[in-house]
Tab-separated table of C-alpha atoms in Angstrom:
chain	number	residue	atom	x	y	z
O	1	MET	CA	-18.489	21.695	-6.370
O	2	PRO	CA	-18.241	25.121	-4.042
O	3	GLU	CA	-15.292	26.525	-4.726
O	4	ALA	CA	-14.237	26.671	-1.073
O	5	VAL	CA	-14.101	22.305	-1.730
O	6	ARG	CA	-11.851	22.816	-4.870
O	7	ASN	CA	-9.467	24.949	-4.088
O	8	LYS	CA	-9.031	23.199	-0.238
O	9	PRO	CA	-5.256	23.122	-0.789
O	10	ILE	CA	-4.363	20.079	-0.181
O	11	LYS	CA	-2.184	18.851	3.494
O	12	TYR	CA	-0.090	15.841	3.928
O	13	ASP	CA	1.029	13.740	7.793
O	14	VAL	CA	4.780	14.505	6.780
O	15	ASP	CA	5.456	12.852	9.814
O	16	GLY	CA	3.501	9.725	8.843
O	17	TYR	CA	4.832	9.018	5.883
O	18	ASP	CA	8.184	7.472	7.457
O	19	ILE	CA	6.331	5.531	9.470
O	20	ALA	CA	4.125	4.266	7.326
O	21	THR	CA	6.295	3.335	5.112
O	22	ASN	CA	8.301	1.670	7.382
O	23	ALA	CA	5.159	-0.182	8.932
O	24	LEU	CA	4.149	-1.012	5.230
O	25	LYS	CA	7.750	-2.233	3.949
O	26	ASP	CA	7.542	-4.503	7.073
O	27	LEU	CA	3.714	-5.689	6.664
O	28	LEU	CA	4.127	-6.732	2.812
O	29	ASN	CA	7.004	-8.629	3.644
O	30	SER	CA	5.341	-10.730	6.275
O	31	PHE	CA	2.700	-11.679	3.357
O	32	PRO	CA	2.795	-15.372	2.764
O	33	GLY	CA	2.788	-16.189	-0.768
O	34	LEU	CA	6.609	-14.238	-1.167
O	35	LEU	CA	9.692	-17.070	-1.751
O	36	PRO	CA	12.256	-18.116	0.956
O	37	GLY	CA	14.795	-15.320	0.192
O	38	GLU	CA	11.817	-12.647	-1.477
O	39	ASN	CA	10.895	-10.000	-1.063
O	40	ILE	CA	9.509	-6.789	-1.698
O	41	LYS	CA	11.570	-3.491	-1.381
O	42	PHE	CA	10.816	-0.384	-1.047
O	43	SER	CA	10.874	2.307	-5.030
O	44	THR	CA	13.776	-0.617	-6.214
O	45	LEU	CA	13.248	-2.418	-8.544
O	46	GLU	CA	16.372	-4.522	-10.925
O	47	GLU	CA	16.485	-3.770	-14.621
O	48	ASP	CA	14.763	-7.120	-15.656
O	49	SER	CA	12.379	-7.824	-11.638
O	50	GLY	CA	11.634	-7.908	-8.428
O	51	ILE	CA	8.629	-6.371	-6.534
O	52	SER	CA	9.003	-2.979	-5.214
O	53	PHE	CA	6.036	-0.607	-3.396
O	54	TYR	CA	5.608	3.331	-4.010
O	55	PRO	CA	3.562	5.757	-2.701
O	56	ILE	CA	2.171	7.529	-5.148
O	57	SER	CA	1.722	10.843	-2.517
O	58	GLY	CA	2.129	9.981	0.444
O	59	ALA	CA	0.182	10.645	3.566
O	60	VAL	CA	-2.287	12.609	2.710
O	61	ILE	CA	-4.817	13.786	5.663
O	62	ALA	CA	-8.483	12.678	3.869
O	63	THR	CA	-9.995	14.488	7.403
O	64	GLU	CA	-9.003	16.669	10.266
O	65	THR	CA	-11.454	17.321	13.382
O	66	THR	CA	-9.994	19.339	16.301
O	67	SER	CA	-11.380	18.957	19.760
O	68	VAL	CA	-12.476	22.404	22.267
O	69	THR	CA	-9.397	20.507	24.315
O	70	GLY	CA	-8.018	20.426	21.762
O	71	LYS	CA	-7.784	16.993	20.473
O	72	VAL	CA	-7.396	16.145	16.741
O	73	ASN	CA	-8.318	13.633	14.676
O	74	GLN	CA	-6.543	12.743	11.482
O	75	VAL	CA	-7.824	10.120	8.819
O	76	CYS	CA	-4.911	10.080	6.390
O	77	ASN	CA	-5.105	7.967	3.479
O	78	TYR	CA	-1.731	6.437	1.787
O	79	PRO	CA	-1.893	5.288	-1.768
O	80	PHE	CA	0.725	3.308	-3.047
O	81	TYR	CA	0.974	-0.159	-5.566
O	82	VAL	CA	3.025	-2.522	-5.529
O	83	VAL	CA	5.431	-3.190	-9.089
O	84	TYR	CA	5.623	-6.764	-9.989
O	85	ARG	CA	8.855	-6.904	-13.201
O	86	THR	CA	9.664	-9.965	-14.856
O	87	ALA	CA	10.963	-11.440	-18.165
O	88	ALA	CA	9.766	-13.783	-17.543
O	89	ASP	CA	7.068	-14.639	-20.563
O	90	SER	CA	5.137	-17.651	-20.246
O	91	GLN	CA	1.512	-17.549	-19.989
O	92	ASN	CA	1.884	-19.748	-17.226
O	93	SER	CA	4.291	-16.934	-15.465
O	94	LYS	CA	1.364	-13.910	-16.350
O	95	ILE	CA	-1.490	-15.518	-14.198
O	96	ASP	CA	0.373	-16.930	-11.430
O	97	ILE	CA	2.033	-13.541	-10.666
O	98	LYS	CA	-1.348	-11.806	-11.502
O	99	GLU	CA	-3.291	-14.010	-9.485
O	100	PHE	CA	0.243	-13.656	-6.342
O	101	LEU	CA	-0.234	-9.763	-6.874
O	102	ASP	CA	-4.578	-10.529	-6.648
O	103	ASN	CA	-3.688	-12.708	-3.655
O	104	LEU	CA	-1.626	-9.644	-1.941
O	105	GLY	CA	-4.383	-7.752	-2.170
O	106	LYS	CA	-6.607	-9.629	-0.894
O	107	TRP	CA	-4.856	-10.588	2.405
O	108	LEU	CA	-4.045	-6.923	3.147
O	109	GLU	CA	-7.310	-6.592	2.906
O	110	LYS	CA	-7.228	-9.245	5.804
O	111	GLN	CA	-9.352	-11.619	3.522
O	112	PRO	CA	-8.323	-15.475	2.963
O	113	VAL	CA	-6.478	-15.869	0.607
O	114	MET	CA	-5.226	-19.785	-0.919
O	115	ILE	CA	-1.678	-20.143	-0.356
O	116	ASP	CA	0.185	-23.842	-1.145
O	117	GLY	CA	-3.742	-24.645	-0.577
O	118	GLN	CA	-3.452	-23.565	2.505
O	119	GLN	CA	-5.630	-20.701	3.781
O	120	GLN	CA	-4.178	-18.151	4.894
O	121	LYS	CA	-5.349	-14.503	6.215
O	122	LEU	CA	-3.917	-11.225	7.615
O	123	SER	CA	-5.229	-10.466	11.186
O	124	ALA	CA	-3.584	-7.821	11.904
O	125	TYR	CA	-2.082	-4.759	11.195
O	126	PRO	CA	1.041	-3.689	12.819
O	127	ASP	CA	1.566	-0.687	15.211
O	128	LEU	CA	2.244	2.303	14.429
O	129	THR	CA	3.445	4.974	17.002
O	130	GLU	CA	2.787	8.561	17.701
O	131	GLY	CA	-0.791	8.115	17.932
O	132	ARG	CA	-1.979	7.051	15.134
O	133	GLU	CA	-3.033	3.559	14.049
O	134	MET	CA	-3.779	1.293	11.248
O	135	THR	CA	-7.551	0.806	9.794
O	136	GLU	CA	-7.802	-0.758	6.585
O	137	ILE	CA	-5.764	-1.273	3.415
O	138	SER	CA	-8.102	-1.379	-0.386
O	139	ARG	CA	-7.247	-2.264	-3.178
O	140	GLN	CA	-8.018	0.427	-6.120
O	141	THR	CA	-7.767	-1.915	-8.539
O	142	PRO	CA	-6.670	-5.554	-9.976
O	143	ALA	CA	-3.227	-6.597	-10.478
O	144	TYR	CA	-2.866	-5.520	-14.782
O	145	LEU	CA	0.072	-5.520	-16.816
O	146	ASP	CA	1.000	-1.597	-16.937
O	147	ASN	CA	4.733	-2.001	-19.285
O	148	THR	CA	5.972	-3.935	-21.693
O	149	SER	CA	9.678	-2.592	-22.357
O	150	GLU	CA	12.868	-4.377	-24.589
O	151	GLY	CA	13.815	-7.307	-24.298
O	152	ASN	CA	9.888	-8.381	-23.452
O	153	VAL	CA	10.537	-6.917	-19.167
O	154	GLN	CA	7.020	-6.566	-17.848
O	155	ASP	CA	5.631	-3.815	-14.655
O	156	TRP	CA	2.592	-6.224	-13.316
O	157	VAL	CA	0.864	-3.991	-11.308
O	158	ILE	CA	-1.463	-3.321	-8.489
O	159	SER	CA	-2.665	-0.266	-6.910
O	160	LEU	CA	-3.917	-0.077	-3.157
O	161	ALA	CA	-4.257	2.587	-0.005
O	162	LEU	CA	-3.332	2.361	2.762
O	163	ARG	CA	-5.937	4.236	5.602
O	164	TYR	CA	-4.609	5.361	9.200
O	165	ARG	CA	-6.398	7.856	12.137
O	166	ASN	CA	-3.994	10.235	13.852
O	167	ILE	CA	-4.329	11.429	16.944
O	168	PHE	CA	-2.519	13.780	19.565
O	169	TYR	CA	-3.194	16.962	21.081
O	170	ARG	CA	-2.519	20.282	19.762
O	171	ASN	CA	-1.415	22.851	22.299
O	172	LYS	CA	-3.652	26.176	21.458
């Protein structure tokens, strides 16, 4: 790899972080596999239960092009993971949690999933603001058991990545 590429500084879409986070929180909480009253929180878990999502690095600008007119086109990656924490230890509960997270991942990829005997499919990503548009969410891993702590509390995890486009005009 050329040294210029290796040493290229990582740039972030700082303003896009909050916009993407809020839209992602709403999208995750519209998942039809959630039980009534259940929600996916941002970076918050109870000691022995809950579902939360955590951004890994913020919104990284993967590519950026600027036209002669000053129109900037950025493709940004927002990697995150969803953690499902439980103290339930039965084999069936483990299977159910893994299936829940894998279905969440498939649904976010706009693939059909079966939930309570009904086929469900995400039809569109939510609108973002300020010239940003969600283009894709993809699973980086299948769901897996990440950690078991005191009291046999388990953290099941799935790693995902949101990709969005940011288009704006930069003054010259």
